[in-house]
mmCIF file of C-alpha atoms and ligand atoms in Angstrom:
data_model
loop_
_atom_site.group_PDB
_atom_site.id
_atom_site.type_symbol
_atom_site.label_atom_id
_atom_site.label_comp_id
_atom_site.label_asym_id
_atom_site.label_seq_id
_atom_site.Cartn_x
_atom_site.Cartn_y
_atom_site.Cartn_z
ATOM 1 C CA UNK A 189 19.201 13.591 11.459
ATOM 2 C CA UNK A 190 18.468 10.726 13.811
ATOM 3 C CA UNK A 191 19.425 10.324 17.442
ATOM 4 C CA UNK A 192 19.912 6.750 18.623
ATOM 5 C CA UNK A 193 19.663 6.318 22.366
ATOM 6 C CA UNK A 194 21.976 4.054 24.354
ATOM 7 C CA UNK A 195 20.831 0.664 25.592
ATOM 8 C CA UNK A 196 18.307 0.872 28.404
ATOM 9 C CA UNK A 197 17.928 4.640 28.398
ATOM 10 C CA UNK A 198 14.881 5.210 30.615
ATOM 11 C CA UNK A 199 11.716 6.669 29.089
ATOM 12 C CA UNK A 200 11.989 9.832 31.182
ATOM 13 C CA UNK A 201 15.423 10.564 29.761
ATOM 14 C CA UNK A 202 14.167 9.976 26.207
ATOM 15 C CA UNK A 203 11.310 12.397 26.886
ATOM 16 C CA UNK A 204 13.832 15.012 28.111
ATOM 17 C CA UNK A 205 15.921 14.620 24.956
ATOM 18 C CA UNK A 206 12.785 14.994 22.817
ATOM 19 C CA UNK A 207 11.737 18.143 24.729
ATOM 20 C CA UNK A 208 15.192 19.595 24.267
ATOM 21 C CA UNK A 209 15.076 19.000 20.493
ATOM 22 C CA UNK A 210 11.560 20.388 20.148
ATOM 23 C CA UNK A 211 12.564 23.555 22.020
ATOM 24 C CA UNK A 212 14.644 24.345 18.919
ATOM 25 C CA UNK A 213 11.591 24.526 16.650
ATOM 26 C CA UNK A 214 12.113 21.019 15.317
ATOM 27 C CA UNK A 215 9.691 18.093 14.991
ATOM 28 C CA UNK A 216 10.464 14.592 16.250
ATOM 29 C CA UNK A 217 9.353 11.082 15.436
ATOM 30 C CA UNK A 218 9.958 8.246 17.921
ATOM 31 C CA UNK A 219 10.583 4.654 16.930
ATOM 32 C CA UNK A 220 11.121 2.218 19.777
ATOM 33 C CA UNK A 221 13.165 -0.894 19.142
ATOM 34 C CA UNK A 222 14.025 -3.671 21.588
ATOM 35 C CA UNK A 223 17.300 -2.117 22.721
ATOM 36 C CA UNK A 224 17.393 1.370 21.282
ATOM 37 C CA UNK A 225 14.986 4.149 20.539
ATOM 38 C CA UNK A 226 15.444 6.137 17.360
ATOM 39 C CA UNK A 227 14.476 9.810 17.581
ATOM 40 C CA UNK A 228 14.012 11.178 14.076
ATOM 41 C CA UNK A 229 14.387 14.934 13.732
ATOM 42 C CA UNK A 230 12.588 16.880 11.016
ATOM 43 C CA UNK A 231 13.823 20.374 10.234
ATOM 44 C CA UNK A 232 17.123 22.140 9.778
ATOM 45 C CA UNK A 233 19.561 21.358 12.574
ATOM 46 C CA UNK A 234 22.368 23.753 13.444
ATOM 47 C CA UNK A 235 25.794 22.028 13.746
ATOM 48 C CA UNK A 236 26.055 23.306 17.321
ATOM 49 C CA UNK A 237 22.837 21.558 18.309
ATOM 50 C CA UNK A 238 23.982 18.303 16.676
ATOM 51 C CA UNK A 239 27.221 18.535 18.619
ATOM 52 C CA UNK A 240 25.374 19.148 21.862
ATOM 53 C CA UNK A 241 23.062 16.193 21.246
ATOM 54 C CA UNK A 242 26.086 13.950 20.753
ATOM 55 C CA UNK A 243 27.268 14.853 24.258
ATOM 56 C CA UNK A 244 23.940 14.313 25.976
ATOM 57 C CA UNK A 245 23.539 11.529 28.476
ATOM 58 C CA UNK A 246 21.593 8.606 27.007
ATOM 59 C CA UNK A 247 22.611 9.394 23.418
ATOM 60 C CA UNK A 248 24.669 6.719 21.662
ATOM 61 C CA UNK A 249 24.813 8.162 18.159
ATOM 62 C CA UNK A 250 23.695 11.142 16.087
ATOM 63 C CA UNK A 251 23.550 10.353 12.381
ATOM 64 C CA UNK A 252 22.892 12.664 9.469
ATOM 65 C CA UNK A 253 20.269 11.294 7.042
ATOM 66 C CA UNK A 254 20.804 12.545 3.541
ATOM 67 C CA UNK A 255 17.555 11.196 2.054
ATOM 68 C CA UNK A 256 14.938 13.801 1.205
ATOM 69 C CA UNK A 257 12.135 11.704 2.702
ATOM 70 C CA UNK A 258 12.309 11.099 6.439
ATOM 71 C CA UNK A 259 9.160 9.587 7.958
ATOM 72 C CA UNK A 260 8.958 6.998 5.175
ATOM 73 C CA UNK A 261 12.545 5.871 5.662
ATOM 74 C CA UNK A 262 13.838 2.854 7.566
ATOM 75 C CA UNK A 263 16.460 5.080 9.130
ATOM 76 C CA UNK A 264 13.724 6.953 10.986
ATOM 77 C CA UNK A 265 11.778 3.825 11.830
ATOM 78 C CA UNK A 266 13.736 0.544 11.778
ATOM 79 C CA UNK A 267 10.699 -1.603 12.672
ATOM 80 C CA UNK A 268 8.045 -2.537 10.106
ATOM 81 C CA UNK A 269 4.823 -0.566 10.074
ATOM 82 C CA UNK A 270 1.877 -2.911 10.590
ATOM 83 C CA UNK A 271 -1.495 -1.421 9.703
ATOM 84 C CA UNK A 272 -4.384 -2.997 11.564
ATOM 85 C CA UNK A 273 -7.750 -2.619 9.854
ATOM 86 C CA UNK A 274 -10.591 -4.270 11.770
ATOM 87 C CA UNK A 275 -8.260 -7.098 12.773
ATOM 88 C CA UNK A 276 -6.609 -7.593 9.355
ATOM 89 C CA UNK A 277 -2.940 -6.769 9.735
ATOM 90 C CA UNK A 278 -1.018 -5.485 6.739
ATOM 91 C CA UNK A 279 2.782 -5.400 6.905
ATOM 92 C CA UNK A 280 3.156 -8.131 9.545
ATOM 93 C CA UNK A 281 3.432 -11.915 9.147
ATOM 94 C CA UNK A 282 0.105 -12.255 7.315
ATOM 95 C CA UNK A 283 0.012 -12.114 3.529
ATOM 96 C CA UNK A 284 -2.963 -9.983 2.502
ATOM 97 C CA UNK A 285 -4.847 -10.609 -0.738
ATOM 98 C CA UNK A 286 -7.071 -7.909 -2.214
ATOM 99 C CA UNK A 287 -9.201 -9.163 -5.090
ATOM 100 C CA UNK A 288 -12.048 -7.938 -7.223
ATOM 101 C CA UNK A 289 -12.994 -6.225 -10.440
ATOM 102 C CA UNK A 290 -11.323 -3.218 -11.992
ATOM 103 C CA UNK A 291 -14.627 -1.348 -11.654
ATOM 104 C CA UNK A 292 -17.794 -1.765 -9.643
ATOM 105 C CA UNK A 293 -20.485 -2.290 -12.277
ATOM 106 C CA UNK A 294 -23.707 -3.329 -10.511
ATOM 107 C CA UNK A 295 -24.860 -4.567 -7.070
ATOM 108 C CA UNK A 296 -25.161 -8.125 -8.420
ATOM 109 C CA UNK A 297 -21.696 -8.083 -9.980
ATOM 110 C CA UNK A 298 -19.893 -6.824 -6.885
ATOM 111 C CA UNK A 299 -21.875 -9.047 -4.527
ATOM 112 C CA UNK A 300 -21.056 -12.177 -6.522
ATOM 113 C CA UNK A 301 -17.380 -11.279 -6.831
ATOM 114 C CA UNK A 302 -17.174 -10.455 -3.103
ATOM 115 C CA UNK A 303 -18.580 -13.884 -2.302
ATOM 116 C CA UNK A 304 -15.927 -15.532 -4.486
ATOM 117 C CA UNK A 305 -13.055 -13.449 -3.070
ATOM 118 C CA UNK A 306 -14.084 -14.436 0.446
ATOM 119 C CA UNK A 307 -14.571 -18.071 -0.491
ATOM 120 C CA UNK A 308 -11.071 -18.215 -1.959
ATOM 121 C CA UNK A 309 -9.498 -16.724 1.194
ATOM 122 C CA UNK A 310 -9.005 -13.088 0.199
ATOM 123 C CA UNK A 311 -9.289 -10.470 2.943
ATOM 124 C CA UNK A 312 -10.042 -7.304 0.934
ATOM 125 C CA UNK A 313 -12.495 -6.518 -1.891
ATOM 126 C CA UNK A 314 -11.159 -4.184 -4.565
ATOM 127 C CA UNK A 315 -13.260 -2.195 -7.014
ATOM 128 C CA UNK A 316 -13.172 1.251 -8.565
ATOM 129 C CA UNK A 317 -16.207 3.529 -8.373
ATOM 130 C CA UNK A 318 -14.256 6.455 -9.845
ATOM 131 C CA UNK A 319 -12.033 5.307 -12.720
ATOM 132 C CA UNK A 320 -9.044 7.256 -14.030
ATOM 133 C CA UNK A 321 -9.398 6.601 -17.775
ATOM 134 C CA UNK A 322 -6.849 7.621 -20.379
ATOM 135 C CA UNK A 323 -9.602 8.887 -22.701
ATOM 136 C CA UNK A 324 -12.520 11.133 -21.700
ATOM 137 C CA UNK A 325 -15.085 9.073 -23.646
ATOM 138 C CA UNK A 326 -14.329 5.803 -21.830
ATOM 139 C CA UNK A 327 -16.488 4.538 -18.939
ATOM 140 C CA UNK A 328 -15.600 6.702 -15.926
ATOM 141 C CA UNK A 329 -17.056 4.537 -13.144
ATOM 142 C CA UNK A 330 -20.475 4.522 -11.488
ATOM 143 C CA UNK A 331 -19.507 7.062 -8.809
ATOM 144 C CA UNK A 332 -20.884 7.328 -5.281
ATOM 145 C CA UNK A 333 -23.494 4.621 -5.915
ATOM 146 C CA UNK A 334 -20.616 2.252 -6.597
ATOM 147 C CA UNK A 335 -19.156 3.068 -3.184
ATOM 148 C CA UNK A 336 -22.452 2.092 -1.579
ATOM 149 C CA UNK A 337 -22.652 -1.164 -3.557
ATOM 150 C CA UNK A 338 -19.147 -2.072 -2.562
ATOM 151 C CA UNK A 339 -19.582 -1.239 1.122
ATOM 152 C CA UNK A 340 -22.668 -3.403 1.199
ATOM 153 C CA UNK A 341 -20.970 -6.352 -0.527
ATOM 154 C CA UNK A 342 -17.912 -6.048 1.732
ATOM 155 C CA UNK A 343 -20.018 -6.002 4.895
ATOM 156 C CA UNK A 344 -22.192 -8.904 3.743
ATOM 157 C CA UNK A 345 -19.239 -11.171 2.960
ATOM 158 C CA UNK A 346 -16.883 -10.073 5.748
ATOM 159 C CA UNK A 347 -14.300 -8.346 3.582
ATOM 160 C CA UNK A 348 -12.501 -5.034 3.919
ATOM 161 C CA UNK A 349 -12.860 -2.755 0.899
ATOM 162 C CA UNK A 350 -10.435 -0.685 -1.157
ATOM 163 C CA UNK A 351 -11.381 1.885 -3.781
ATOM 164 C CA UNK A 352 -9.610 4.597 -5.748
ATOM 165 C CA UNK A 353 -9.956 8.269 -4.924
ATOM 166 C CA UNK A 354 -8.907 10.761 -7.591
ATOM 167 C CA UNK A 355 -9.549 14.234 -6.176
ATOM 168 C CA UNK A 356 -9.279 15.877 -2.738
ATOM 169 C CA UNK A 357 -13.015 16.747 -2.821
ATOM 170 C CA UNK A 358 -13.959 13.066 -2.905
ATOM 171 C CA UNK A 359 -11.646 11.896 -0.111
ATOM 172 C CA UNK A 360 -14.241 12.254 2.644
ATOM 173 C CA UNK A 361 -17.029 10.442 0.838
ATOM 174 C CA UNK A 362 -14.699 7.615 -0.280
ATOM 175 C CA UNK A 363 -13.379 7.301 3.297
ATOM 176 C CA UNK A 364 -16.959 7.117 4.580
ATOM 177 C CA UNK A 365 -17.584 3.971 2.531
ATOM 178 C CA UNK A 366 -14.210 2.232 2.056
ATOM 179 C CA UNK A 367 -11.648 0.839 4.515
ATOM 180 C CA UNK A 368 -8.630 1.634 2.319
ATOM 181 C CA UNK A 369 -8.228 4.438 -0.215
ATOM 182 C CA UNK A 370 -6.192 3.780 -3.339
ATOM 183 C CA UNK A 371 -4.180 6.494 -5.071
ATOM 184 C CA UNK A 372 -3.712 5.469 -8.690
ATOM 185 C CA UNK A 373 -0.502 5.570 -10.661
ATOM 186 C CA UNK A 374 -1.621 8.694 -12.529
ATOM 187 C CA UNK A 375 -2.152 10.551 -9.259
ATOM 188 C CA UNK A 376 1.001 9.570 -7.386
ATOM 189 C CA UNK A 377 2.186 13.156 -7.600
ATOM 190 C CA UNK A 378 -1.207 14.819 -7.187
ATOM 191 C CA UNK A 379 0.120 16.718 -4.202
ATOM 192 C CA UNK A 380 -3.200 18.305 -3.214
ATOM 193 C CA UNK A 381 -4.710 14.823 -3.040
ATOM 194 C CA UNK A 382 -1.757 13.498 -1.014
ATOM 195 C CA UNK A 383 -1.983 16.451 1.382
ATOM 196 C CA UNK A 384 -5.690 15.871 1.902
ATOM 197 C CA UNK A 385 -5.050 12.159 2.593
ATOM 198 C CA UNK A 386 -2.552 13.231 5.236
ATOM 199 C CA UNK A 387 -5.341 14.906 7.203
ATOM 200 C CA UNK A 388 -7.315 11.689 7.802
ATOM 201 C CA UNK A 389 -6.395 8.348 9.369
ATOM 202 C CA UNK A 390 -7.930 6.027 6.756
ATOM 203 C CA UNK A 391 -5.224 3.714 5.368
ATOM 204 C CA UNK A 392 -3.947 4.639 1.915
ATOM 205 C CA UNK A 393 -2.562 2.320 -0.762
ATOM 206 C CA UNK A 394 -0.275 4.547 -2.813
ATOM 207 C CA UNK A 395 0.504 3.208 -6.272
ATOM 208 C CA UNK A 396 3.854 3.950 -7.823
ATOM 209 C CA UNK A 397 3.665 6.412 -10.716
ATOM 210 C CA UNK A 398 4.424 4.555 -13.953
ATOM 211 C CA UNK A 399 7.543 6.624 -14.480
ATOM 212 C CA UNK A 400 8.466 7.374 -10.860
ATOM 213 C CA UNK A 401 11.812 6.541 -9.283
ATOM 214 C CA UNK A 402 11.892 4.966 -5.824
ATOM 215 C CA UNK A 403 12.930 8.334 -4.429
ATOM 216 C CA UNK A 404 9.958 10.120 -6.003
ATOM 217 C CA UNK A 405 7.644 7.322 -4.852
ATOM 218 C CA UNK A 406 8.828 7.547 -1.257
ATOM 219 C CA UNK A 407 8.585 11.331 -1.315
ATOM 220 C CA UNK A 408 4.957 10.992 -2.436
ATOM 221 C CA UNK A 409 4.359 8.714 0.574
ATOM 222 C CA UNK A 410 6.126 11.317 2.729
ATOM 223 C CA UNK A 411 3.457 13.906 1.847
ATOM 224 C CA UNK A 412 0.771 11.693 3.420
ATOM 225 C CA UNK A 413 2.906 10.782 6.447
ATOM 226 C CA UNK A 414 4.001 14.376 7.023
ATOM 227 C CA UNK A 415 0.349 15.424 7.108
ATOM 228 C CA UNK A 416 -0.234 13.091 10.061
ATOM 229 C CA UNK A 417 -1.572 9.879 8.494
ATOM 230 C CA UNK A 418 0.871 7.048 9.328
ATOM 231 C CA UNK A 419 -1.206 4.366 7.537
ATOM 232 C CA UNK A 420 0.408 4.197 4.123
ATOM 233 C CA UNK A 421 1.118 1.136 1.942
ATOM 234 C CA UNK A 422 3.333 1.259 -1.127
ATOM 235 C CA UNK A 423 2.155 -0.527 -4.275
ATOM 236 C CA UNK A 424 4.369 -1.578 -7.166
ATOM 237 C CA UNK A 425 2.076 -1.759 -10.217
ATOM 238 C CA UNK A 426 4.504 -1.768 -13.116
ATOM 239 C CA UNK A 427 6.418 0.979 -14.850
ATOM 240 C CA UNK A 428 6.616 2.121 -18.450
ATOM 241 C CA UNK A 429 9.589 0.717 -20.353
ATOM 242 C CA UNK A 430 10.432 0.140 -24.030
ATOM 243 C CA UNK A 431 8.663 -3.242 -23.858
ATOM 244 C CA UNK A 432 5.152 -3.248 -25.306
ATOM 245 C CA UNK A 433 4.309 -6.974 -25.071
ATOM 246 C CA UNK A 434 3.228 -6.428 -21.485
ATOM 247 C CA UNK A 435 1.076 -3.428 -20.521
ATOM 248 C CA UNK A 436 3.710 -2.346 -17.983
ATOM 249 C CA UNK A 437 6.906 -3.870 -16.668
ATOM 250 C CA UNK A 438 6.337 -5.126 -13.128
ATOM 251 C CA UNK A 439 9.491 -4.010 -11.331
ATOM 252 C CA UNK A 440 10.000 -6.968 -9.009
ATOM 253 C CA UNK A 441 13.190 -5.503 -7.559
ATOM 254 C CA UNK A 442 11.078 -2.622 -6.251
ATOM 255 C CA UNK A 443 9.680 -4.986 -3.618
ATOM 256 C CA UNK A 444 12.934 -5.765 -1.757
ATOM 257 C CA UNK A 445 14.305 -2.280 -2.476
ATOM 258 C CA UNK A 446 11.270 -0.568 -0.941
ATOM 259 C CA UNK A 447 11.380 -2.955 2.018
ATOM 260 C CA UNK A 448 15.004 -1.937 2.562
ATOM 261 C CA UNK A 449 14.480 1.798 2.158
ATOM 262 C CA UNK A 450 11.181 1.989 4.002
ATOM 263 C CA UNK A 451 9.266 0.407 6.883
ATOM 264 C CA UNK A 452 5.922 0.752 5.065
ATOM 265 C CA UNK A 453 4.061 -2.366 3.849
ATOM 266 C CA UNK A 454 4.695 -3.223 0.191
ATOM 267 C CA UNK A 455 1.890 -4.537 -2.015
ATOM 268 C CA UNK A 456 2.269 -5.874 -5.566
ATOM 269 C CA UNK A 457 -0.232 -5.475 -8.406
ATOM 270 C CA UNK A 458 0.554 -8.178 -10.980
ATOM 271 C CA UNK A 459 -2.635 -7.356 -12.916
ATOM 272 C CA UNK A 460 -1.728 -3.818 -14.027
ATOM 273 C CA UNK A 461 1.936 -4.815 -13.807
ATOM 274 C CA UNK A 462 1.534 -7.194 -16.758
ATOM 275 C CA UNK A 463 -1.856 -6.496 -18.352
ATOM 276 C CA UNK A 464 -2.133 -10.169 -19.314
ATOM 277 C CA UNK A 465 -4.168 -12.780 -17.473
ATOM 278 C CA UNK A 466 -1.706 -15.610 -18.090
ATOM 279 C CA UNK A 467 1.085 -13.642 -16.429
ATOM 280 C CA UNK A 468 -0.792 -12.806 -13.243
ATOM 281 C CA UNK A 469 -0.189 -16.174 -11.596
ATOM 282 C CA UNK A 470 3.609 -16.340 -12.093
ATOM 283 C CA UNK A 471 4.093 -12.679 -11.196
ATOM 284 C CA UNK A 472 1.935 -13.032 -8.080
ATOM 285 C CA UNK A 473 4.129 -15.898 -6.930
ATOM 286 C CA UNK A 474 7.293 -14.015 -7.845
ATOM 287 C CA UNK A 475 6.049 -11.016 -5.836
ATOM 288 C CA UNK A 476 5.467 -13.170 -2.771
ATOM 289 C CA UNK A 477 8.897 -14.742 -3.193
ATOM 290 C CA UNK A 478 10.376 -11.238 -3.423
ATOM 291 C CA UNK A 479 8.883 -10.312 -0.042
ATOM 292 C CA UNK A 480 5.575 -8.570 -0.795
ATOM 293 C CA UNK A 481 3.247 -8.062 2.170
ATOM 294 C CA UNK A 482 0.201 -8.349 -0.034
ATOM 295 C CA UNK A 483 -1.275 -8.501 -3.504
ATOM 296 C CA UNK A 484 -3.971 -6.597 -5.317
ATOM 297 C CA UNK A 485 -5.385 -8.766 -8.085
ATOM 298 C CA UNK A 486 -8.177 -8.162 -10.585
ATOM 299 C CA UNK A 487 -10.815 -10.911 -10.765
ATOM 300 C CA UNK A 488 -14.085 -10.853 -12.690
ATOM 301 C CA UNK A 489 -16.932 -13.310 -13.235
ATOM 302 C CA UNK A 490 -17.377 -12.135 -16.842
ATOM 303 C CA UNK A 491 -14.098 -10.527 -17.873
ATOM 304 C CA UNK A 492 -14.962 -10.494 -21.593
ATOM 305 C CA UNK A 493 -17.771 -8.072 -20.846
ATOM 306 C CA UNK A 494 -16.112 -5.994 -18.121
ATOM 307 C CA UNK A 495 -16.845 -2.279 -18.434
ATOM 308 C CA UNK A 496 -13.201 -1.241 -18.442
ATOM 309 C CA UNK A 497 -10.629 -2.719 -20.775
ATOM 310 C CA UNK A 498 -9.075 -4.578 -17.875
ATOM 311 C CA UNK A 499 -10.970 -7.836 -18.496
ATOM 312 C CA UNK A 500 -7.917 -9.129 -20.367
ATOM 313 C CA UNK A 501 -5.883 -9.032 -17.183
ATOM 314 C CA UNK A 502 -8.655 -10.229 -14.836
ATOM 315 C CA UNK A 503 -8.500 -13.748 -13.472
ATOM 316 C CA UNK A 504 -11.521 -16.018 -13.653
ATOM 317 C CA UNK A 505 -12.777 -16.941 -10.165
ATOM 318 C CA UNK A 506 -11.439 -20.500 -10.298
ATOM 319 C CA UNK A 507 -7.996 -19.272 -11.362
ATOM 320 C CA UNK A 508 -8.034 -16.804 -8.482
ATOM 321 C CA UNK A 509 -9.017 -19.525 -6.066
ATOM 322 C CA UNK A 510 -6.310 -21.946 -7.277
ATOM 323 C CA UNK A 511 -3.718 -19.218 -7.098
ATOM 324 C CA UNK A 512 -4.610 -18.529 -3.472
ATOM 325 C CA UNK A 513 -4.303 -22.245 -2.689
ATOM 326 C CA UNK A 514 -0.753 -22.117 -4.053
ATOM 327 C CA UNK A 515 -0.007 -19.024 -1.970
ATOM 328 C CA UNK A 516 -0.926 -20.975 1.132
ATOM 329 C CA UNK A 517 1.989 -23.319 0.324
ATOM 330 C CA UNK A 518 4.360 -20.610 -0.863
ATOM 331 C CA UNK A 519 3.885 -18.043 1.909
ATOM 332 C CA UNK A 520 5.549 -20.040 4.747
ATOM 333 C CA UNK A 521 8.718 -20.462 2.658
ATOM 334 C CA UNK A 522 9.237 -16.699 2.834
ATOM 335 C CA UNK A 523 8.094 -16.348 6.440
ATOM 336 C CA UNK A 524 4.517 -15.312 5.727
ATOM 337 C CA UNK A 525 1.161 -16.772 6.735
ATOM 338 C CA UNK A 526 -1.775 -17.264 4.432
ATOM 339 C CA UNK A 527 -4.824 -19.456 4.781
ATOM 340 C CA UNK A 528 -7.448 -20.201 2.171
ATOM 341 C CA UNK A 529 -11.050 -20.651 3.181
ATOM 342 C CA UNK A 530 -10.955 -24.411 2.424
ATOM 343 C CA UNK A 531 -14.175 -24.300 0.402
ATOM 344 C CA UNK A 532 -13.607 -25.222 -3.241
ATOM 345 C CA UNK A 533 -14.830 -22.657 -5.756
ATOM 346 C CA UNK A 534 -17.187 -24.273 -8.260
ATOM 347 C CA UNK A 535 -15.716 -23.995 -11.696
ATOM 348 C CA UNK A 536 -18.960 -23.904 -13.730
ATOM 349 C CA UNK A 537 -19.163 -21.398 -16.541
ATOM 350 C CA UNK A 538 -16.073 -19.541 -15.374
ATOM 351 C CA UNK A 539 -13.709 -22.415 -15.985
ATOM 352 C CA UNK A 540 -11.245 -21.798 -18.796
HETATM 353 C C1 PEP B 45 -6.792 0.066 -10.963
HETATM 354 O O1 PEP B 45 -6.376 -0.410 -9.901
HETATM 355 O O2 PEP B 45 -7.821 -0.352 -11.535
HETATM 356 C C2 PEP B 45 -5.994 1.136 -11.614
HETATM 357 C C3 PEP B 45 -6.555 2.022 -12.432
HETATM 358 O O3 PEP B 45 -4.684 1.070 -11.288
HETATM 359 P P1 PEP B 45 -3.431 1.963 -11.759
HETATM 360 O O4 PEP B 45 -3.621 3.301 -11.125
HETATM 361 O O5 PEP B 45 -2.260 1.200 -11.230
HETATM 362 O O6 PEP B 45 -3.455 2.024 -13.265
HETATM 363 MN MN1 MN B 46 -7.879 -1.854 -13.536
#
């Protein structure tokens, strides 16, 4: 249920309405717009209470929300959530580019890639220290040392960092080193992990499960929000379909759909969404055109020898840099801002 206040209802009156609702053992969530304030109510509301609320002074409308997720929905919060991380704003007018390798491999590797991400105009360094691998014998990531390497590279080159966390026990250590925590597709419904992420304030990039519906995806986000962490981004990273040519099918429609259903920032991952380097550029541009607030893109200086199998979908540094130059031109067409660093990336041995 949401209560929409009338135009110009004073703050004191809104506070009285909220107190009245909370007296009935219900939780509230306030979202202030220019004219109206939306009071979201969480919990079971007796018809008599709903009727009373309708009559209250300062109340314009009381609307029943049938969706199972509340805090994640646009009904509860009509205005976009903008997450500010050390001055980088995600979900507002700026387009945010996160770039880097699938996995952190060595201090030299992550330092060099961080330099190139920054030089191209990216704002966030990606890299996994703990890797969710399909098989138990595959490289599992370098662990906590990788977090340290990444934090150091991020700080040195002026980039935020994002890394994947797979279990509740590792949330605190990952949050100590990284600015954003990534929940991978395989863990979208790891409810213990989601609950733990709800207890901290570190921003979370939640990837869509590869077979999750929008409703399931938004309910997964709701777990984190309901725990008290409002800093959640949704990431479309491709779903499993009958098509095997691409690694996954990047569901482009998810971007505008999620923006309609939710106020949370929406990020696209064209790397895992296609699994093929040559498709990353067109699908990045398509994602921006579709309204994405940001991108997470794999880039590697030596993709043929990357320690995960994701080298085949990793851009070479010069491709990454050219792509970001194009985004600078594309972003304003869809009302976004993006600026490259204006320093050309030397092609050298990484040129195709
Ligand atoms: C990754 O970002 O490297 C990753 C493993 O992503 P996903 O969970 O989308 O497969
Ligand atoms: Mn990867």
